Short mmCIF file of C-alpha atoms and ligand atoms in Angstrom, two decimals:
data_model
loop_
_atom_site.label_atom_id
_atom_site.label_comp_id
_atom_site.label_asym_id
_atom_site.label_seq_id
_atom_site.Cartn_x
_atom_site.Cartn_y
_atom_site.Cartn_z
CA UNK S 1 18.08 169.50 102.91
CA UNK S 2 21.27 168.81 104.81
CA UNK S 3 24.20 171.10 105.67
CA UNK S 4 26.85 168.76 103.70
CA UNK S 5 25.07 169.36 100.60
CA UNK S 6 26.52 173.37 100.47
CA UNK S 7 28.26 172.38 97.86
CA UNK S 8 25.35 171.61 95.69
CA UNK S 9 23.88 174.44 96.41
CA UNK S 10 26.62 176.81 95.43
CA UNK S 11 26.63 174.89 92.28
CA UNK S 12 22.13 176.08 92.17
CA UNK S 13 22.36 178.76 89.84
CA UNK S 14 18.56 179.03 88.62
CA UNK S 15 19.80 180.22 85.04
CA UNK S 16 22.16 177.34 84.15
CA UNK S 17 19.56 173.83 83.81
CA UNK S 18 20.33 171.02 86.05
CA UNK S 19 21.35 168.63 83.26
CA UNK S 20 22.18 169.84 79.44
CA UNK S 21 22.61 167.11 76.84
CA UNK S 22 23.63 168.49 73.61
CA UNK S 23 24.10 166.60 70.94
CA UNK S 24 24.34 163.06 72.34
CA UNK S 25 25.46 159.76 70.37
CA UNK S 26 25.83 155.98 71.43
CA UNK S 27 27.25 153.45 69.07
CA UNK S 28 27.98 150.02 69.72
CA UNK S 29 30.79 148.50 67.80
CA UNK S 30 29.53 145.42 66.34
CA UNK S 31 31.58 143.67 63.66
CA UNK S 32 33.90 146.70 62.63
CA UNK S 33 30.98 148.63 62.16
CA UNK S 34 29.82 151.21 64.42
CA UNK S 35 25.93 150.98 65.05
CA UNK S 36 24.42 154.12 65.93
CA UNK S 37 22.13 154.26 68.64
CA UNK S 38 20.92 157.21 69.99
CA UNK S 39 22.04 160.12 67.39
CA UNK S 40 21.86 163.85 68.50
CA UNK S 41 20.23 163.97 71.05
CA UNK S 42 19.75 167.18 72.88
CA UNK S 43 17.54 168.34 75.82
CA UNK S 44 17.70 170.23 79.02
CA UNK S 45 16.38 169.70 82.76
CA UNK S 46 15.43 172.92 84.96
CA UNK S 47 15.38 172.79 88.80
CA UNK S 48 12.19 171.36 90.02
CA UNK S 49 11.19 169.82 86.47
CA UNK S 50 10.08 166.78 85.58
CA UNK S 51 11.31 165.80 81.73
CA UNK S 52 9.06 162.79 80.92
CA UNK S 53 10.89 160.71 77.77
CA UNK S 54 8.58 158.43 76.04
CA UNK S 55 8.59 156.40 73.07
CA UNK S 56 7.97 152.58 72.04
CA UNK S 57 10.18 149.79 72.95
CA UNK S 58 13.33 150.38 72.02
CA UNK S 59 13.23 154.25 71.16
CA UNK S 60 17.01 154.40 73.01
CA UNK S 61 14.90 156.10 76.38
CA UNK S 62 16.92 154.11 79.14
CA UNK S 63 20.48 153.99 76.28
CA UNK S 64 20.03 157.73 77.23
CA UNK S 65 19.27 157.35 80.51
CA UNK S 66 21.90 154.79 80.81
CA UNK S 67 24.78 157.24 79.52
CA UNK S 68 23.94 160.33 82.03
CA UNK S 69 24.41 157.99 84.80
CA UNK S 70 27.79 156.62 83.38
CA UNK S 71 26.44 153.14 83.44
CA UNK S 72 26.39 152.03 79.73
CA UNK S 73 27.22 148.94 79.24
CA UNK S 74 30.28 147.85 77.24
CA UNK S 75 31.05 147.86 74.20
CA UNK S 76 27.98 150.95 74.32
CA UNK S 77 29.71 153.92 74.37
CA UNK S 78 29.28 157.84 73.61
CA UNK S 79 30.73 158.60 70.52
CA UNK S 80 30.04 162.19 70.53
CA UNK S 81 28.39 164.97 72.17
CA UNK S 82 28.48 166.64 76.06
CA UNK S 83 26.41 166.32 79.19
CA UNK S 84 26.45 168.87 81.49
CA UNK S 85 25.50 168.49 85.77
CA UNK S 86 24.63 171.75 86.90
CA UNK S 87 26.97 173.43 84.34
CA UNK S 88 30.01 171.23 84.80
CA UNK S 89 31.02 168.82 81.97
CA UNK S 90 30.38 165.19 82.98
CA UNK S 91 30.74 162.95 80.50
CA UNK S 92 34.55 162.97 80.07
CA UNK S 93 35.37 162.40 83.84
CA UNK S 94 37.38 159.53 85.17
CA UNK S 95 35.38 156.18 85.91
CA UNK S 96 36.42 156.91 89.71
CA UNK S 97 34.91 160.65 89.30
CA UNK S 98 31.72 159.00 87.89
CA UNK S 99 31.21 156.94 90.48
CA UNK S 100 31.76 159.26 92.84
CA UNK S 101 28.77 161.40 90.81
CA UNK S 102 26.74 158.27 90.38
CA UNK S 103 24.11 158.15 93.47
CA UNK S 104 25.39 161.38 94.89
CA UNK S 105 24.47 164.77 92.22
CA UNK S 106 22.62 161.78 90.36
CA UNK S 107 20.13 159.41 91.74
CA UNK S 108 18.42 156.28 90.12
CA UNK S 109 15.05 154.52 90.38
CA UNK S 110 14.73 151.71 88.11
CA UNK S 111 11.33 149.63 87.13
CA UNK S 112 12.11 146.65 89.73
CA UNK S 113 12.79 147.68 93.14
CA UNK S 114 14.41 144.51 94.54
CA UNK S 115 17.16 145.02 91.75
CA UNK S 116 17.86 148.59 93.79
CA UNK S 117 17.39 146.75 96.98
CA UNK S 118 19.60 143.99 99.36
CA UNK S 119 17.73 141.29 100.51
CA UNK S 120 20.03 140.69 103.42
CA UNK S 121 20.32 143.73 105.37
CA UNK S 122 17.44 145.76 106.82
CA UNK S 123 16.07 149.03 104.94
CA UNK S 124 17.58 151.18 107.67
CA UNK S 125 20.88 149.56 107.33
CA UNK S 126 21.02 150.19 103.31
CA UNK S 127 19.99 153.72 103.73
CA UNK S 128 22.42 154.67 106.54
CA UNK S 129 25.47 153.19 104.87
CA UNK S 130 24.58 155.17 101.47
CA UNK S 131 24.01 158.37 103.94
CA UNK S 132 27.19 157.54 105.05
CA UNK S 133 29.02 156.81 101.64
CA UNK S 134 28.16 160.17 100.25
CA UNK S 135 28.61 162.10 103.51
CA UNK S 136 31.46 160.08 105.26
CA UNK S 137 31.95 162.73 108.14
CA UNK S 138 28.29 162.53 109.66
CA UNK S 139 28.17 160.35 112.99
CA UNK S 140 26.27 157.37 112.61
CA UNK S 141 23.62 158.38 115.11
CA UNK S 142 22.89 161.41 112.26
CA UNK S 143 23.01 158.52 109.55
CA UNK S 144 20.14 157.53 111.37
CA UNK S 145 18.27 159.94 112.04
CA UNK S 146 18.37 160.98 108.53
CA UNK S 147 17.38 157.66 107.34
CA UNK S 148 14.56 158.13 109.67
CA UNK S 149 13.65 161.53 108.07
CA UNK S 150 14.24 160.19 104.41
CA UNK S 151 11.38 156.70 105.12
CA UNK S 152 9.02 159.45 106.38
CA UNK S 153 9.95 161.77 103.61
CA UNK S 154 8.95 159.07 100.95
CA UNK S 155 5.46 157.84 102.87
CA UNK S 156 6.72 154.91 105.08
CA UNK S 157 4.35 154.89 108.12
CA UNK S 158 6.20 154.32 111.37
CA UNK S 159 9.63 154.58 110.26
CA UNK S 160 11.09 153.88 113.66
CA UNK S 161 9.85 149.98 113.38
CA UNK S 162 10.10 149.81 109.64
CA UNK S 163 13.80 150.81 110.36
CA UNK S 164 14.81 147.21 111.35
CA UNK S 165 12.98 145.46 108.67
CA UNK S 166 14.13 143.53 105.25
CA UNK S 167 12.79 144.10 101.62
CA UNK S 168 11.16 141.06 101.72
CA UNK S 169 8.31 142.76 104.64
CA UNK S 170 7.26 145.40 102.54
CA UNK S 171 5.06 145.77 99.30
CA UNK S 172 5.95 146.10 95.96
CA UNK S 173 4.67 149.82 96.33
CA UNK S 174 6.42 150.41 99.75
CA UNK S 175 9.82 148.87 98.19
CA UNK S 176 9.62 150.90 95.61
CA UNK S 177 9.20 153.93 98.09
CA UNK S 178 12.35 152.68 99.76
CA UNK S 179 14.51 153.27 96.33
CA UNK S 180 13.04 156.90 96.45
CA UNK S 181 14.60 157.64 99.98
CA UNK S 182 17.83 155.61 98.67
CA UNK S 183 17.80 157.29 95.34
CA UNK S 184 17.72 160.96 97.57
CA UNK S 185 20.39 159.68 100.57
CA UNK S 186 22.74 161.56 98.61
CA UNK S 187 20.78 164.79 98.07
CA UNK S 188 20.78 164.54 94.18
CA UNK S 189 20.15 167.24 91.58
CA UNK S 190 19.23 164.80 89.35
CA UNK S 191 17.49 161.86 89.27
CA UNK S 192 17.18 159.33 86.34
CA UNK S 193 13.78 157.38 86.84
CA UNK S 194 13.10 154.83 84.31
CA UNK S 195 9.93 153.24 84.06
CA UNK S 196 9.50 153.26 87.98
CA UNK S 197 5.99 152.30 88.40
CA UNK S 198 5.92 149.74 85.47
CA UNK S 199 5.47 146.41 88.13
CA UNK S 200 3.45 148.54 90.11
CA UNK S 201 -0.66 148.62 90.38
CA UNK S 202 -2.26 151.32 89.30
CA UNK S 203 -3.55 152.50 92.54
CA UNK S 204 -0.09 152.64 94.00
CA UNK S 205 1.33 153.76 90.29
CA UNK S 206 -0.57 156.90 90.88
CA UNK S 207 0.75 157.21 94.64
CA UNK S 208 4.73 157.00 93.26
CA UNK S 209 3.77 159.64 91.08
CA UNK S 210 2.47 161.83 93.12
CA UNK S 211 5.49 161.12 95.18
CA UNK S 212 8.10 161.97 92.31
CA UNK S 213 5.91 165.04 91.61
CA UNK S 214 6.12 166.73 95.60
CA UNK S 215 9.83 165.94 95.67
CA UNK S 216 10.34 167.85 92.21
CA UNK S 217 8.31 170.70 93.59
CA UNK S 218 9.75 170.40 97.00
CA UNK S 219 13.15 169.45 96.54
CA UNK S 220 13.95 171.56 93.18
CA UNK S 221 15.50 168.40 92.23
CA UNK S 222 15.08 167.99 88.17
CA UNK S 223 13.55 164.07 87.30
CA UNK S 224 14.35 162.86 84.16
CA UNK S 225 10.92 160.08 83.97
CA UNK S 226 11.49 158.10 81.33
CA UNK S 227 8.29 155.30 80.94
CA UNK S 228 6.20 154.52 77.75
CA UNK S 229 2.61 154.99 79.27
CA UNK S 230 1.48 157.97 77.97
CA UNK S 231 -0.92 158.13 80.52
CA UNK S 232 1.85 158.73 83.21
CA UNK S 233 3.80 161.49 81.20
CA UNK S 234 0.21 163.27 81.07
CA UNK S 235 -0.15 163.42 84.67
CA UNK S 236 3.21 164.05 86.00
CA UNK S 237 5.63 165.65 83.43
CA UNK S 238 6.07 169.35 82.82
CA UNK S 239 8.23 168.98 79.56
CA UNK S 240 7.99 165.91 77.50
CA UNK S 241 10.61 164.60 74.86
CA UNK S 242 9.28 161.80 72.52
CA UNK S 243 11.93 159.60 70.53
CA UNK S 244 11.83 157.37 67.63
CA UNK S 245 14.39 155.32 66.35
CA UNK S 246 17.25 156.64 68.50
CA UNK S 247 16.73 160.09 67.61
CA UNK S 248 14.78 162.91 69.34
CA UNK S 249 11.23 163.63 67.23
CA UNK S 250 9.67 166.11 69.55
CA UNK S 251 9.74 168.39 72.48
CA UNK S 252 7.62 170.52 74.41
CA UNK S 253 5.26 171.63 77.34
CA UNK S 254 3.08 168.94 78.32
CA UNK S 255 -0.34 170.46 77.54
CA UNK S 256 1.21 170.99 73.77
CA UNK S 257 2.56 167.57 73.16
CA UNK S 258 -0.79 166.13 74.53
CA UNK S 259 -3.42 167.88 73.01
CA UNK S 260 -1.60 169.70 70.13
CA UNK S 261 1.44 167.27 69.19
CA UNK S 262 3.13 168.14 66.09
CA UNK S 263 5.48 165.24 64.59
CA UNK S 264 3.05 162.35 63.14
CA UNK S 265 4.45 159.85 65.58
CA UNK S 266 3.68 162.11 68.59
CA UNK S 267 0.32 162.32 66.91
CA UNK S 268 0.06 158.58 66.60
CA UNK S 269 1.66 158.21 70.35
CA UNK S 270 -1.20 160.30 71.76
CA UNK S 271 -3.93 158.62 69.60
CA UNK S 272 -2.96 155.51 71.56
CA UNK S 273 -3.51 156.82 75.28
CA UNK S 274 -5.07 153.36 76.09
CA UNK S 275 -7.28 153.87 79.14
CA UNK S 276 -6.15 152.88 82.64
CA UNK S 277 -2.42 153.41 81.71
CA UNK S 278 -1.84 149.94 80.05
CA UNK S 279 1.46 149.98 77.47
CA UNK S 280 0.75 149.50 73.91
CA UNK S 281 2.96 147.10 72.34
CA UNK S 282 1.79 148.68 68.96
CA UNK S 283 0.23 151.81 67.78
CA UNK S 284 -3.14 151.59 66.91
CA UNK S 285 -3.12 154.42 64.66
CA UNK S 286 -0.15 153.71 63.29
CA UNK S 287 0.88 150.66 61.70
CA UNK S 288 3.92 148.78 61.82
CA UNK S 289 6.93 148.88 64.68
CA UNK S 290 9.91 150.38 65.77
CA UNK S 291 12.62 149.84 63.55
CA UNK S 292 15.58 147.52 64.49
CA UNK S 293 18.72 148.64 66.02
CA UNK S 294 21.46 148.45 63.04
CA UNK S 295 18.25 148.75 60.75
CA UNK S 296 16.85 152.40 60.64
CA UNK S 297 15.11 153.47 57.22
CA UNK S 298 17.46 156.16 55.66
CA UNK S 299 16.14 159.90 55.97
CA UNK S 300 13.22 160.38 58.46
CA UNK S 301 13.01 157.13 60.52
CA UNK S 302 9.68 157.29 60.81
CA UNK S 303 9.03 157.34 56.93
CA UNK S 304 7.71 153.96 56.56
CA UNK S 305 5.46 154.24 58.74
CA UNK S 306 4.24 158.00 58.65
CA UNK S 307 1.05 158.55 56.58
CA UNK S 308 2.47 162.05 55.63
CA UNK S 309 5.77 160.60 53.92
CA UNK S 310 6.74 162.32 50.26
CA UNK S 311 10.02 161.40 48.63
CA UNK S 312 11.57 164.06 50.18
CA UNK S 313 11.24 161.58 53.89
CA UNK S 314 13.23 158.99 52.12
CA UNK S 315 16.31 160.65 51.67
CA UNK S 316 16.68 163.82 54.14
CA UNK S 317 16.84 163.34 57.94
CA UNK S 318 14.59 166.41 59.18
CA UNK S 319 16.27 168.18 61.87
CA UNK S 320 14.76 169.38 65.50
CA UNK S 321 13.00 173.06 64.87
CA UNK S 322 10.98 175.06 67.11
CA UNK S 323 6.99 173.98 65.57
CA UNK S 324 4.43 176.02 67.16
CA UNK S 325 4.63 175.32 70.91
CA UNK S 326 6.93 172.53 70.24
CA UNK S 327 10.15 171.55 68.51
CA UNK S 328 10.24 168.79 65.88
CA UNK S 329 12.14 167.20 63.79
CA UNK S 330 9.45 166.92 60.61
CA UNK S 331 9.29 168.60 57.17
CA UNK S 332 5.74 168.65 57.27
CA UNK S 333 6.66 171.52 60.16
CA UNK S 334 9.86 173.61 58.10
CA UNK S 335 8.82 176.69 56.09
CA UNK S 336 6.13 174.78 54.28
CA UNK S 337 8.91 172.56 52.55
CA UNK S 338 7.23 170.36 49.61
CA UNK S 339 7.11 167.09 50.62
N1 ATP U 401 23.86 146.42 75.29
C1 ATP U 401 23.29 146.59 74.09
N2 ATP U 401 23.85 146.03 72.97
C2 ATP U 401 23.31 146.22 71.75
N3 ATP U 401 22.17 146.92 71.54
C3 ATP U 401 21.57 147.47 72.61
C4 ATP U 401 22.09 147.34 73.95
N4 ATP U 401 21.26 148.01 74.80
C5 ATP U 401 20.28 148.52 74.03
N5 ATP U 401 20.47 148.20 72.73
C6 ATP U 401 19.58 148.58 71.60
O1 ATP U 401 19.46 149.98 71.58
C7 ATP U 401 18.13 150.35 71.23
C8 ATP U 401 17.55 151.23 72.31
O2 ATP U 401 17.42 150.47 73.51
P1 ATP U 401 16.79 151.07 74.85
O3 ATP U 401 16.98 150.04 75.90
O4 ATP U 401 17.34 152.41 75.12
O5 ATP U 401 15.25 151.19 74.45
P2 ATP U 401 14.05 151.76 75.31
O6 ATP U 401 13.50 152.94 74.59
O7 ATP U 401 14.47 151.97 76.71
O8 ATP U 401 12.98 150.58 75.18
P3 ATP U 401 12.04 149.89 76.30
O9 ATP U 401 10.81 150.75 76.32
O10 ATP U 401 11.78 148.54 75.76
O11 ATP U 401 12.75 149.88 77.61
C9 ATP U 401 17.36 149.04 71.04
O12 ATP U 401 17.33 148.77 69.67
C10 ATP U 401 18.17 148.04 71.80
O13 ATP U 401 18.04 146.76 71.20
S1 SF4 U 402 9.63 164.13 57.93
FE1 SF4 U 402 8.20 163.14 56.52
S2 SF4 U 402 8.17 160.95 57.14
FE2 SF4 U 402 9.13 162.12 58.78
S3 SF4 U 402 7.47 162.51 60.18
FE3 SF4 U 402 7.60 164.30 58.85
S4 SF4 U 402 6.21 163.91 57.13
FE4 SF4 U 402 6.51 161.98 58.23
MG1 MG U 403 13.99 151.03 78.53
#
């Protein structure tokens, strides 16, 4: 790591997590009404972990991602609730202060790399100006040479030639490879990666991974991995948090939420591992879909569709409790509650 980042490491104190969301909520004002989005959320990031967040389409994974970055998108906004970065409130800062933040303590990988990516100046170029935006005192011939360091970092063979060339001249794979080392120019804690190997193959899926997964361990940066292919969470993830309907459902250790999920819709999410990672539009075990935005069932989301429901589902919203191994938010889990 590089002598600027000091700072940051001050700031690595092993008992405070990287990132602590407590109690998170998004609500778009839509017609005088305030539609609630992503409702009490809370989770934590250690150094070196890798939180995978999974859930069907629109489970609020990347609202959440969206609003630890600071990039939610008007009229989005969070209503209530604190994030912390490495123990220092971040959510109420300044737009200017966010920015700042943004790219720096937090990096970004999105699903489509040229999105990340400038089609008219070469790789090297893009990296050494960000190098250069977070640290503006190194000398340009350091820019470089870090740039250098950050392509081999990442897997790019020959960095010296690559240097010089444009997005268009590499693969999807190596583009996406290119985000990494821009995503780290600014020695993050955190990075937000959300659904990064989605346009990828599978072959080079696996490689991206395994990427993500060294610079975790190596790094002690904490990944927040948001994607919903189970199959990915399974290899990669130490931690997993499942959502449904905006609301967090279920937390734990990877082997746990795998092999021994609690909440019904974990259940039904790991019943649905379809083989060689392709996304599942629907459940198979479970039928119907995700509910609409500004159209949640009342009580437990997930009531309609849960083949445990009682009446109790219908009007009660079950909170997050510790479940075994796990935490969930189910009253099939709670003191034996009658249903
Ligand atoms: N700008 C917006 N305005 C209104 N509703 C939005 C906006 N962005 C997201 N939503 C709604 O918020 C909910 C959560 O969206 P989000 O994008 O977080 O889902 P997701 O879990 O990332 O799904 P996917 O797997 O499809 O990416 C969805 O119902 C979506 O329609
Ligand atoms: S609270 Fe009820 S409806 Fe919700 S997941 Fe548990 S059993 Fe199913
Ligand atoms: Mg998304």
């Amino acid at each position: 790591m590089i002598n600027g980042n000091a700072a940051a490491a001050e700031r690595r104190e092993p008992s405070v997590p990287v990132l602590d969301v407590r109690d998170l909520r998004i609500e778009f004002p839509i017609r005088e009404k305030a539609l609630v989005a992503i409702d009490g959320v809370s989770f934590s990031i250690g150094h070196g972990e890798i939180l995978g967040v999974v859930g069907e389409s629109g489970a609020g994974k990347s609202l959440t991602g969206s609003a630890l970055i600071g990039l939610l998108q008007a009229p989005g906004h969070i209503a209530a609730g604190t994030i912390h970065l490495s123990g220092q409130r971040i959510d109420n800062l300044p737009e200017t202060e966010q920015r700042r933040l943004r790219g720096k303590r937090i990096g970004a990988i999105f699903q489509d790399p040229l999105t990340s990516l400038d089609p008219l100046f070469t790789v090297g170029r893009q990296l050494t100006e960000t190098i250069h935006t977070h640290f503006p005192s190194m000398s340009r011939a350091d820019a470089k040479g870090r740039a250098m360091q950050l392509l081999a970092e990442v897997g790019i063979a020959d960095p010296a030639t690559r240097f010089d060339q444009y997005p268009h001249q590499f693969s999807g794979g190596m583009r996406q490879r290119i985000v990494i080392a821009l995503a780290l120019a600014g020695e993050p804690e955190l990075i937000i990666a959300d659904e990064p190997t989605t346009a990828l193959d599978v072959s080079i899926q696996a490689q991206i991974l395994a990427l993500l997964k060294r610079l975790a361990r190596t790094r002690d940066t904490a990944i927040m991995l948001v994607t919903h292919d189970m199959g990915v969470i399974a290899e990669v993830a130490d931690r997993v948090a499942v959502m449904y309907a905006g609301r967090l459902v279920e937390i734990g250790p990877v082997e746990d939420i795998v092999r021994r999920p609690n909440h019904p819709y974990t259940v039904g999410l790991m019943a649905s591992i379809p083989p060689l990672h392709r996304q599942p539009e629907r459940l198979a075990q479970i039928s119907g879909s995700m509910p609409r935005l500004g159209s949640w069932p009342t009580g437990c989301s997930f009531h309609p569709r849960c083949p445990h429901a009682g009446p109790r589902c219908e009007v009660s919203t079950p909170l997050l409790m510790p479940a075994g191994a796990t935490a969930a938010a189910c009253f099939l889990h709670q003191g034996g509650t009658a249903l």
